[in-house]
Amino acid sequence: MADQKSAGLSIGHNLKIALFHLGSGMADVLTTGVWNRIMVADLGFSAAFVGLLTGLRYFLAPIGVIAGRYSDTHTIGGFRRLFWIWLGRAMMVISTVTLGFATAELVRQAGTQSADPTPAALWIALVASFLLFSLGGAISGSTFLALIYDRAPEHQRGRAVGLVWTFLLLGFTIGGIFFSIMLPEDESAGAIAFSADSLLTLFVVTAIALTLIWFLSLVGEEKRAPYRAFSVEKGSTSLRHDLSLVWRSRQMRFFLFYLTISMAFAFLQDTVLEPFAAQVFGMEAHITNRFAAYWGSMAIVGSFATLLLLRRSTAFNHSSVSQAGVFVLMLGYLLFALSSLAEIRSLVTPGLILLGIGLGVWNIGTLGLMMDLSPAGRAGTFLGFWTFCVTLARGAGVAGGGIVRDLMLALSDAHTVAYGAVFCLGFIGLLVAWVALRQVRLLGSNRDASSDLDMAAALSHSMD
């Protein structure tokens, strides 16, 4: 690993590693875009139930902290990070296949218009699929970020994580287009505009594609080495002690608050966006499946523009671009709220554009801050902790959007009010996050972050 890191991370290797998140983006679109739209809008299941299932992966995020910590201090089969990444992604591939079989069977039952209750085995298969998917995502997500930290020298980490995030957005875009092609309308299918067989084919083909992408992107990116090449120095502090240092830094406390609040409310729309278009404006599945392509392409534009600004001008830093991103997201939510409450369909597309640009700018800045605040020697631990906070908050947002929609629909009996309430709440939450971010003073390098934590650690030891 030392040899890899000293040589730097070339653009070619950076792009190869970034392909990993091309697959991650496609997996996200499949579960939170295609699957949730089918379950809520086409099969009529509760948005709260669907949101809890899709958000389950975020609630298992604490396991990512443990995996990151273990990968800081141990190797398995000679690998520190790669073992956990491939294990986690293998679990996600298997769960994608089982989810496809279970959902296709639900579609078949809906097509027969049977009054019989859904067999318990199908519900067990759905829950088990998301448990496996969630566990795999938890143990592979934080260790993948730690691998990027290991592979890139300090001055290249901003570019490295930026390109990886851009490929995640590209995965959203490609996934949206690919899934809309793979799931064409079938007029003979009845009330549901696609067949169970075409849905199953979509999930199986996607699982095969994800397997190839995830394996090829990281093969050879970590050298096998003995345990001592990766072990930390003896006398290292405990996980609890390391993370307690976050609370001793005022900047880190505000960053933690900003990170969780912005993540939760930025993804409040995740479960409801496609059903909103279907139930308020009557948009068909092949149209809403392309939403990810619309906002994803705009997010790529926003990401590349942000990376260029950070590279060419010292007037911009991770903190300032994060603020700009949150502000644009607020404008996007405002347009969605107006679109729903006033039933203005023409505002949906501008809202998707602003959502995409805002996500692109916001994520580049926020991921950069996460790297800045992860000290050397503890990267797996701290990136695991930040990832835990991010995923838990995102899970709350994904599930919360469905819960708010269902609650407001029960109170108002109007889809326009129910979805409008979700978007209004998202606007308010992002405003709070934007205010919190103003309190965060940028740490320009990991050396600064390490110094800040070392001072806190010294203070802690002196008080013990």
Short mmCIF file of C-alpha atoms in Angstrom, two decimals:
data_model
loop_
_atom_site.label_atom_id
_atom_site.label_comp_id
_atom_site.label_asym_id
_atom_site.label_seq_id
_atom_site.Cartn_x
_atom_site.Cartn_y
_atom_site.Cartn_z
CA MET A 1 0.00 0.00 0.00
CA ALA A 2 2.82 2.37 0.71
CA ASP A 3 4.18 1.88 -2.78
CA GLN A 4 0.79 2.48 -4.32
CA LYS A 5 0.27 5.62 -2.33
CA SER A 6 3.72 7.09 -2.91
CA ALA A 7 3.22 6.75 -6.64
CA GLY A 8 0.04 8.79 -6.42
CA LEU A 9 -3.33 8.04 -7.96
CA SER A 10 -3.30 8.57 -11.70
CA ILE A 11 -6.37 9.80 -13.56
CA GLY A 12 -6.68 6.40 -15.23
CA HIS A 13 -6.70 4.50 -11.94
CA ASN A 14 -9.01 7.12 -10.43
CA LEU A 15 -11.50 6.56 -13.25
CA LYS A 16 -11.19 2.78 -12.87
CA ILE A 17 -11.93 2.99 -9.15
CA ALA A 18 -14.75 5.45 -9.81
CA LEU A 19 -16.51 2.81 -11.93
CA PHE A 20 -17.34 1.15 -8.62
CA HIS A 21 -19.87 3.87 -7.86
CA LEU A 22 -21.32 3.60 -11.35
CA GLY A 23 -22.71 0.30 -10.10
CA SER A 24 -23.69 1.84 -6.75
CA GLY A 25 -25.75 4.49 -8.52
CA MET A 26 -27.54 1.88 -10.61
CA ALA A 27 -28.31 -0.17 -7.49
CA ASP A 28 -29.73 2.93 -5.77
CA VAL A 29 -31.99 3.77 -8.72
CA LEU A 30 -33.24 0.19 -8.89
CA THR A 31 -34.28 0.11 -5.22
CA THR A 32 -35.31 3.71 -4.43
CA GLY A 33 -36.48 4.69 -7.90
CA VAL A 34 -37.90 1.71 -9.79
CA TRP A 35 -38.85 -0.71 -7.01
CA ASN A 36 -40.47 1.83 -4.69
CA ARG A 37 -42.46 3.33 -7.59
CA ILE A 38 -43.80 -0.12 -8.49
CA MET A 39 -44.70 -0.97 -4.91
CA VAL A 40 -46.45 2.34 -4.12
CA ALA A 41 -47.95 3.60 -7.38
CA ASP A 42 -48.56 0.34 -9.25
CA LEU A 43 -49.20 -2.22 -6.50
CA GLY A 44 -50.73 0.20 -3.99
CA PHE A 45 -48.64 -0.63 -0.92
CA SER A 46 -48.03 1.89 1.86
CA ALA A 47 -45.31 4.44 1.11
CA ALA A 48 -44.29 4.31 4.77
CA PHE A 49 -43.76 0.54 4.62
CA VAL A 50 -41.82 0.81 1.37
CA GLY A 51 -39.76 3.70 2.73
CA LEU A 52 -38.84 1.73 5.85
CA LEU A 53 -37.66 -1.19 3.74
CA THR A 54 -35.59 0.95 1.36
CA GLY A 55 -34.23 2.91 4.32
CA LEU A 56 -33.26 -0.24 6.21
CA ARG A 57 -29.76 -0.23 4.73
CA TYR A 58 -29.12 3.13 6.36
CA PHE A 59 -30.14 1.94 9.81
CA LEU A 60 -27.52 -0.84 9.69
CA ALA A 61 -24.81 1.79 9.17
CA PRO A 62 -23.19 1.26 12.64
CA ILE A 63 -21.79 -1.99 11.26
CA GLY A 64 -19.82 0.15 8.80
CA VAL A 65 -18.01 1.86 11.68
CA ILE A 66 -16.97 -1.52 13.04
CA ALA A 67 -15.82 -2.74 9.61
CA GLY A 68 -13.86 0.48 9.06
CA ARG A 69 -12.20 0.22 12.47
CA TYR A 70 -11.31 -3.43 11.91
CA SER A 71 -9.86 -2.63 8.48
CA ASP A 72 -7.61 -0.01 10.09
CA THR A 73 -5.94 -2.63 12.25
CA HIS A 74 -6.30 -6.01 10.53
CA THR A 75 -5.93 -7.78 7.21
CA ILE A 76 -7.94 -10.74 5.94
CA GLY A 77 -6.30 -12.81 3.27
CA GLY A 78 -3.66 -10.09 3.01
CA PHE A 79 -6.18 -7.32 2.28
CA ARG A 80 -7.18 -4.54 4.60
CA ARG A 81 -10.08 -2.93 2.70
CA LEU A 82 -10.78 -5.11 -0.33
CA PHE A 83 -12.08 -8.16 1.54
CA TRP A 84 -14.90 -6.15 3.12
CA ILE A 85 -15.77 -4.36 -0.10
CA TRP A 86 -16.13 -7.49 -2.20
CA LEU A 87 -17.95 -9.38 0.55
CA GLY A 88 -20.47 -6.57 0.94
CA ARG A 89 -21.09 -6.20 -2.77
CA ALA A 90 -21.56 -9.95 -3.21
CA MET A 91 -24.32 -9.78 -0.61
CA MET A 92 -25.94 -6.90 -2.51
CA VAL A 93 -25.88 -8.84 -5.79
CA ILE A 94 -27.54 -11.88 -4.23
CA SER A 95 -30.23 -9.72 -2.62
CA THR A 96 -30.96 -8.00 -5.95
CA VAL A 97 -31.82 -11.35 -7.50
CA THR A 98 -34.05 -12.46 -4.59
CA LEU A 99 -35.79 -9.07 -4.56
CA GLY A 100 -36.53 -9.46 -8.26
CA PHE A 101 -38.14 -12.87 -7.81
CA ALA A 102 -40.28 -11.69 -4.87
CA THR A 103 -41.47 -8.50 -6.59
CA ALA A 104 -42.23 -10.30 -9.85
CA GLU A 105 -44.45 -12.71 -7.92
CA LEU A 106 -46.31 -9.77 -6.37
CA VAL A 107 -46.91 -8.40 -9.88
CA ARG A 108 -48.22 -11.79 -11.05
CA GLN A 109 -50.65 -11.92 -8.13
CA ALA A 110 -51.83 -8.38 -8.85
CA GLY A 111 -52.42 -9.36 -12.47
CA THR A 112 -54.72 -12.20 -11.43
CA GLN A 113 -56.70 -9.77 -9.23
CA SER A 114 -56.89 -12.45 -6.56
CA ALA A 115 -58.51 -11.51 -3.26
CA ASP A 116 -56.24 -13.90 -1.35
CA PRO A 117 -53.75 -12.26 1.02
CA THR A 118 -50.13 -12.06 -0.01
CA PRO A 119 -48.28 -15.19 1.20
CA ALA A 120 -46.06 -14.64 4.23
CA ALA A 121 -43.15 -16.18 2.32
CA LEU A 122 -43.13 -13.20 -0.08
CA TRP A 123 -42.99 -10.68 2.75
CA ILE A 124 -40.18 -12.68 4.37
CA ALA A 125 -38.30 -12.71 1.05
CA LEU A 126 -38.69 -8.94 0.66
CA VAL A 127 -37.49 -8.18 4.19
CA ALA A 128 -34.62 -10.70 3.95
CA SER A 129 -33.53 -9.22 0.61
CA PHE A 130 -33.31 -5.72 2.05
CA LEU A 131 -31.55 -6.96 5.19
CA LEU A 132 -28.89 -8.63 3.05
CA PHE A 133 -28.65 -5.60 0.75
CA SER A 134 -28.36 -3.27 3.75
CA LEU A 135 -25.71 -5.32 5.53
CA GLY A 136 -23.64 -5.56 2.36
CA GLY A 137 -23.85 -1.82 1.78
CA ALA A 138 -22.86 -1.08 5.37
CA ILE A 139 -19.65 -3.11 5.43
CA SER A 140 -18.52 -2.10 1.94
CA GLY A 141 -19.38 1.62 1.85
CA SER A 142 -17.05 2.97 4.53
CA THR A 143 -14.20 0.62 3.61
CA PHE A 144 -14.45 1.77 -0.01
CA LEU A 145 -13.96 5.39 1.09
CA ALA A 146 -11.05 4.28 3.25
CA LEU A 147 -9.49 2.56 0.20
CA ILE A 148 -9.69 5.86 -1.70
CA TYR A 149 -8.06 7.60 1.26
CA ASP A 150 -5.26 4.99 1.20
CA ARG A 151 -4.74 5.14 -2.55
CA ALA A 152 -4.66 8.92 -2.99
CA PRO A 153 -2.06 11.29 -1.56
CA GLU A 154 -3.46 14.17 0.46
CA HIS A 155 -3.43 16.67 -2.40
CA GLN A 156 -5.32 14.25 -4.69
CA ARG A 157 -8.11 13.19 -2.33
CA GLY A 158 -10.47 15.99 -3.32
CA ARG A 159 -10.18 15.04 -6.98
CA ALA A 160 -10.37 11.33 -6.18
CA VAL A 161 -13.58 11.50 -4.17
CA GLY A 162 -15.05 14.04 -6.61
CA LEU A 163 -14.62 11.72 -9.60
CA VAL A 164 -16.01 8.80 -7.60
CA TRP A 165 -19.08 10.84 -6.69
CA THR A 166 -19.49 11.94 -10.32
CA PHE A 167 -19.58 8.30 -11.41
CA LEU A 168 -22.22 7.66 -8.77
CA LEU A 169 -24.33 10.32 -10.47
CA LEU A 170 -23.52 8.81 -13.84
CA GLY A 171 -24.85 5.54 -12.46
CA PHE A 172 -28.11 7.29 -11.59
CA THR A 173 -28.35 8.64 -15.13
CA ILE A 174 -27.41 5.40 -16.90
CA GLY A 175 -29.58 3.40 -14.53
CA GLY A 176 -32.60 5.60 -15.19
CA ILE A 177 -32.24 5.20 -18.96
CA PHE A 178 -31.36 1.49 -18.79
CA PHE A 179 -34.27 0.60 -16.51
CA SER A 180 -36.81 2.53 -18.61
CA ILE A 181 -35.65 0.54 -21.67
CA MET A 182 -35.59 -2.79 -19.82
CA LEU A 183 -39.09 -2.25 -18.40
CA PRO A 184 -41.22 -1.29 -21.42
CA GLU A 185 -44.97 -0.88 -21.34
CA ASP A 186 -46.98 -4.02 -21.98
CA GLU A 187 -50.60 -3.28 -22.85
CA SER A 188 -51.52 -6.93 -22.35
CA ALA A 189 -50.30 -6.87 -18.77
CA GLY A 190 -53.53 -5.33 -17.47
CA ALA A 191 -53.70 -2.52 -14.92
CA ILE A 192 -49.94 -2.68 -14.41
CA ALA A 193 -48.13 -1.45 -17.53
CA PHE A 194 -45.40 -4.12 -17.50
CA SER A 195 -45.19 -7.87 -17.12
CA ALA A 196 -43.78 -9.88 -14.24
CA ASP A 197 -41.32 -11.59 -16.59
CA SER A 198 -39.89 -8.31 -17.86
CA LEU A 199 -39.50 -7.10 -14.28
CA LEU A 200 -37.65 -10.27 -13.26
CA THR A 201 -35.37 -9.99 -16.30
CA LEU A 202 -34.56 -6.42 -15.29
CA PHE A 203 -33.40 -7.46 -11.81
CA VAL A 204 -31.38 -10.48 -12.97
CA VAL A 205 -29.60 -8.58 -15.77
CA THR A 206 -28.84 -5.73 -13.37
CA ALA A 207 -27.34 -8.16 -10.84
CA ILE A 208 -25.00 -9.56 -13.51
CA ALA A 209 -23.97 -6.06 -14.62
CA LEU A 210 -23.28 -4.98 -11.03
CA THR A 211 -21.10 -8.04 -10.43
CA LEU A 212 -18.88 -7.22 -13.40
CA ILE A 213 -18.65 -3.50 -12.62
CA TRP A 214 -17.81 -3.89 -8.94
CA PHE A 215 -15.21 -6.61 -9.46
CA LEU A 216 -13.41 -5.05 -12.42
CA SER A 217 -13.29 -1.58 -10.86
CA LEU A 218 -11.24 -2.65 -7.83
CA VAL A 219 -9.27 -5.70 -8.91
CA GLY A 220 -5.58 -4.94 -8.38
CA GLU A 221 -6.24 -1.69 -6.49
CA GLU A 222 -4.95 -3.01 -3.17
CA LYS A 223 -1.72 -4.92 -2.81
CA ARG A 224 -1.78 -8.06 -0.72
CA ALA A 225 0.58 -7.62 2.21
CA PRO A 226 1.26 -9.10 5.66
CA TYR A 227 -0.56 -7.84 8.72
CA ARG A 228 2.34 -5.72 9.97
CA ALA A 229 2.23 -3.52 6.84
CA PHE A 230 -1.16 -2.20 7.92
CA SER A 231 -1.21 -2.43 11.69
CA VAL A 232 -1.46 0.72 13.75
CA GLU A 233 0.99 1.54 16.44
CA LYS A 234 0.55 -0.14 19.79
CA GLY A 235 -1.25 1.77 22.46
CA SER A 236 -3.79 3.12 19.99
CA THR A 237 -6.95 4.44 21.56
CA SER A 238 -10.28 2.68 21.59
CA LEU A 239 -13.04 3.30 19.10
CA ARG A 240 -15.09 5.04 21.77
CA HIS A 241 -12.18 7.29 22.73
CA ASP A 242 -11.44 8.24 19.12
CA LEU A 243 -15.02 9.19 18.37
CA SER A 244 -15.43 11.07 21.64
CA LEU A 245 -12.86 13.54 20.33
CA VAL A 246 -15.45 14.78 17.85
CA TRP A 247 -17.39 16.32 20.70
CA ARG A 248 -14.31 18.14 21.98
CA SER A 249 -14.08 20.16 18.76
CA ARG A 250 -16.71 22.85 18.26
CA GLN A 251 -16.15 22.74 14.52
CA MET A 252 -16.69 18.99 14.35
CA ARG A 253 -19.87 19.24 16.41
CA PHE A 254 -21.34 21.75 13.98
CA PHE A 255 -20.14 19.69 11.04
CA LEU A 256 -21.79 16.58 12.49
CA PHE A 257 -25.05 18.50 12.92
CA TYR A 258 -24.84 19.90 9.39
CA LEU A 259 -23.96 16.49 7.93
CA THR A 260 -26.91 14.68 9.46
CA ILE A 261 -29.52 17.41 8.93
CA SER A 262 -28.59 18.14 5.31
CA MET A 263 -28.44 14.44 4.42
CA ALA A 264 -31.82 13.66 5.97
CA PHE A 265 -33.70 16.49 4.28
CA ALA A 266 -31.88 16.31 0.94
CA PHE A 267 -33.19 12.75 0.56
CA LEU A 268 -36.66 13.35 1.99
CA GLN A 269 -37.83 13.29 -1.64
CA ASP A 270 -36.19 9.93 -2.41
CA THR A 271 -39.22 7.71 -1.77
CA VAL A 272 -41.93 10.10 -2.94
CA LEU A 273 -40.58 11.83 -6.06
CA GLU A 274 -41.69 9.25 -8.64
CA PRO A 275 -45.01 8.46 -6.89
CA PHE A 276 -45.63 12.23 -6.66
CA ALA A 277 -45.43 12.58 -10.43
CA ALA A 278 -47.58 9.49 -10.93
CA GLN A 279 -50.35 10.34 -8.46
CA VAL A 280 -50.53 14.13 -8.86
CA PHE A 281 -49.97 14.41 -12.62
CA GLY A 282 -50.66 10.88 -13.86
CA MET A 283 -47.17 10.39 -15.34
CA GLU A 284 -46.53 6.82 -16.50
CA ALA A 285 -43.76 4.52 -15.26
CA HIS A 286 -41.56 4.85 -18.34
CA ILE A 287 -41.52 8.65 -17.75
CA THR A 288 -40.88 8.65 -13.99
CA ASN A 289 -38.16 6.02 -14.39
CA ARG A 290 -36.18 8.67 -16.27
CA PHE A 291 -36.29 11.19 -13.43
CA ALA A 292 -32.96 9.86 -12.15
CA ALA A 293 -31.48 10.46 -15.59
CA TYR A 294 -32.72 14.05 -15.62
CA TRP A 295 -31.45 15.14 -12.22
CA GLY A 296 -28.44 12.81 -12.43
CA SER A 297 -27.16 14.45 -15.63
CA MET A 298 -27.53 17.88 -14.03
CA ALA A 299 -25.70 16.65 -10.95
CA ILE A 300 -22.79 15.54 -13.14
CA VAL A 301 -22.64 19.03 -14.64
CA GLY A 302 -22.70 20.55 -11.15
CA SER A 303 -20.00 18.17 -9.94
CA PHE A 304 -17.58 18.85 -12.80
CA ALA A 305 -18.13 22.60 -12.51
CA THR A 306 -17.42 22.40 -8.77
CA LEU A 307 -14.26 20.34 -9.26
CA LEU A 308 -12.99 22.88 -11.80
CA LEU A 309 -13.70 25.78 -9.44
CA LEU A 310 -11.92 24.07 -6.56
CA ARG A 311 -8.94 23.25 -8.77
CA ARG A 312 -8.55 26.64 -10.45
CA SER A 313 -9.53 29.15 -7.79
CA THR A 314 -8.48 29.53 -4.16
CA ALA A 315 -11.60 31.64 -3.57
CA PHE A 316 -13.64 28.42 -3.34
CA ASN A 317 -13.28 25.67 -0.75
CA HIS A 318 -15.28 22.67 0.42
CA SER A 319 -17.22 24.76 2.92
CA SER A 320 -18.29 27.48 0.48
CA VAL A 321 -19.38 25.07 -2.27
CA SER A 322 -21.34 23.04 0.28
CA GLN A 323 -23.27 26.16 1.21
CA ALA A 324 -23.98 26.89 -2.44
CA GLY A 325 -25.18 23.34 -3.00
CA VAL A 326 -27.59 23.43 -0.05
CA PHE A 327 -29.00 26.74 -1.29
CA VAL A 328 -29.72 25.31 -4.77
CA LEU A 329 -31.35 22.26 -3.19
CA MET A 330 -33.63 24.58 -1.24
CA LEU A 331 -34.74 26.22 -4.48
CA GLY A 332 -35.46 22.79 -5.99
CA TYR A 333 -37.65 21.81 -3.06
CA LEU A 334 -39.47 25.13 -3.31
CA LEU A 335 -40.36 24.42 -6.95
CA PHE A 336 -41.59 20.90 -6.12
CA ALA A 337 -43.75 22.28 -3.31
CA LEU A 338 -45.31 24.87 -5.60
CA SER A 339 -45.77 22.26 -8.33
CA SER A 340 -47.67 19.95 -5.99
CA LEU A 341 -49.76 22.48 -4.07
CA ALA A 342 -50.73 24.51 -7.16
CA GLU A 343 -50.75 21.48 -9.51
CA ILE A 344 -48.31 23.09 -11.95
CA ARG A 345 -46.80 20.24 -13.96
CA SER A 346 -44.40 22.55 -15.83
CA LEU A 347 -42.43 23.13 -12.59
CA VAL A 348 -41.44 19.46 -12.27
CA THR A 349 -38.63 19.60 -14.84
CA PRO A 350 -37.04 22.82 -13.47
CA GLY A 351 -37.28 21.25 -10.04
CA LEU A 352 -35.41 18.15 -11.25
CA ILE A 353 -32.71 20.37 -12.79
CA LEU A 354 -32.18 22.32 -9.56
CA LEU A 355 -32.27 19.11 -7.52
CA GLY A 356 -29.51 17.64 -9.68
CA ILE A 357 -27.26 20.69 -9.70
CA GLY A 358 -27.72 21.14 -5.98
CA LEU A 359 -26.88 17.51 -5.21
CA GLY A 360 -23.76 17.68 -7.39
CA VAL A 361 -22.35 20.81 -5.77
CA TRP A 362 -23.43 19.87 -2.23
CA ASN A 363 -21.92 16.37 -2.35
CA ILE A 364 -18.53 17.47 -3.69
CA GLY A 365 -18.21 19.97 -0.87
CA THR A 366 -19.53 17.67 1.84
CA LEU A 367 -17.43 14.65 0.82
CA GLY A 368 -14.39 16.93 0.76
CA LEU A 369 -15.14 18.03 4.31
CA MET A 370 -15.48 14.39 5.37
CA MET A 371 -12.01 13.67 3.98
CA ASP A 372 -10.58 16.81 5.59
CA LEU A 373 -11.89 15.75 8.97
CA SER A 374 -10.56 12.18 8.81
CA PRO A 375 -7.05 12.15 10.35
CA ALA A 376 -4.25 9.96 9.06
CA GLY A 377 -3.98 6.61 10.81
CA ARG A 378 -7.66 6.65 11.72
CA ALA A 379 -9.18 7.05 8.27
CA GLY A 380 -11.20 3.84 8.38
CA THR A 381 -12.59 4.69 11.81
CA PHE A 382 -13.55 8.28 11.06
CA LEU A 383 -14.79 7.68 7.52
CA GLY A 384 -16.81 4.83 8.94
CA PHE A 385 -18.24 7.20 11.54
CA TRP A 386 -19.06 9.93 9.01
CA THR A 387 -20.58 7.28 6.72
CA PHE A 388 -22.61 5.97 9.64
CA CYS A 389 -23.99 9.45 10.33
CA VAL A 390 -24.67 10.02 6.63
CA THR A 391 -26.42 6.72 6.04
CA LEU A 392 -28.46 6.85 9.25
CA ALA A 393 -29.62 10.37 8.39
CA ARG A 394 -30.36 9.43 4.80
CA GLY A 395 -32.35 6.42 6.01
CA ALA A 396 -34.38 8.69 8.27
CA GLY A 397 -35.01 10.96 5.29
CA VAL A 398 -35.98 8.14 2.94
CA ALA A 399 -38.36 6.60 5.48
CA GLY A 400 -39.54 9.99 6.76
CA GLY A 401 -40.64 11.16 3.33
CA GLY A 402 -43.00 8.20 3.01
CA ILE A 403 -44.28 8.59 6.57
CA VAL A 404 -45.02 12.31 6.14
CA ARG A 405 -46.75 11.62 2.82
CA ASP A 406 -48.99 8.92 4.34
CA LEU A 407 -49.81 11.03 7.42
CA MET A 408 -50.73 14.12 5.43
CA LEU A 409 -52.72 12.04 2.94
CA ALA A 410 -54.76 10.58 5.81
CA LEU A 411 -55.39 14.07 7.23
CA SER A 412 -56.14 15.89 3.96
CA ASP A 413 -57.26 13.11 1.60
CA ALA A 414 -55.44 15.04 -1.15
CA HIS A 415 -52.27 13.91 -2.93
CA THR A 416 -51.36 17.53 -3.73
CA VAL A 417 -51.31 18.47 -0.04
CA ALA A 418 -49.56 15.26 1.05
CA TYR A 419 -46.65 15.60 -1.37
CA GLY A 420 -46.53 19.38 -0.99
CA ALA A 421 -46.06 18.95 2.76
CA VAL A 422 -43.06 16.67 2.18
CA PHE A 423 -41.36 19.22 -0.08
CA CYS A 424 -42.11 22.13 2.29
CA LEU A 425 -40.61 20.20 5.19
CA GLY A 426 -37.52 19.46 3.08
CA PHE A 427 -37.08 23.17 2.34
CA ILE A 428 -37.23 24.05 6.05
CA GLY A 429 -34.79 21.31 7.03
CA LEU A 430 -32.24 22.36 4.42
CA LEU A 431 -32.50 25.95 5.63
CA VAL A 432 -31.53 24.78 9.13
CA ALA A 433 -28.59 22.82 7.67
CA TRP A 434 -27.44 25.85 5.69
CA VAL A 435 -27.34 27.95 8.89
CA ALA A 436 -25.40 25.23 10.72
CA LEU A 437 -22.82 25.02 7.94
CA ARG A 438 -22.01 28.70 8.33
CA GLN A 439 -20.60 27.84 11.75
CA VAL A 440 -18.16 25.31 10.35
CA ARG A 441 -14.65 26.66 9.83
CA LEU A 442 -12.94 24.83 6.97
CA LEU A 443 -9.92 22.68 7.82
CA GLY A 444 -7.77 22.93 4.73
CA SER A 445 -5.90 19.61 5.05
CA ASN A 446 -5.85 16.33 6.90
CA ARG A 447 -2.79 17.58 8.73
CA ASP A 448 -4.94 20.30 10.25
CA ALA A 449 -7.62 17.79 11.16
CA SER A 450 -5.06 15.51 12.76
CA SER A 451 -3.58 18.37 14.75
CA ASP A 452 -7.00 19.38 16.00
CA LEU A 453 -7.75 15.85 17.12
CA ASP A 454 -4.30 15.36 18.64
CA MET A 455 -4.77 18.49 20.73
CA ALA A 456 -8.15 17.19 21.86
CA ALA A 457 -6.61 13.83 22.67
CA ALA A 458 -3.82 15.45 24.66
CA LEU A 459 -6.39 17.45 26.59
CA SER A 460 -8.37 14.29 27.22
CA HIS A 461 -5.31 12.44 28.55
CA SER A 462 -4.36 15.39 30.77
CA MET A 463 -7.86 15.37 32.29
CA ASP A 464 -7.88 11.58 32.90
#
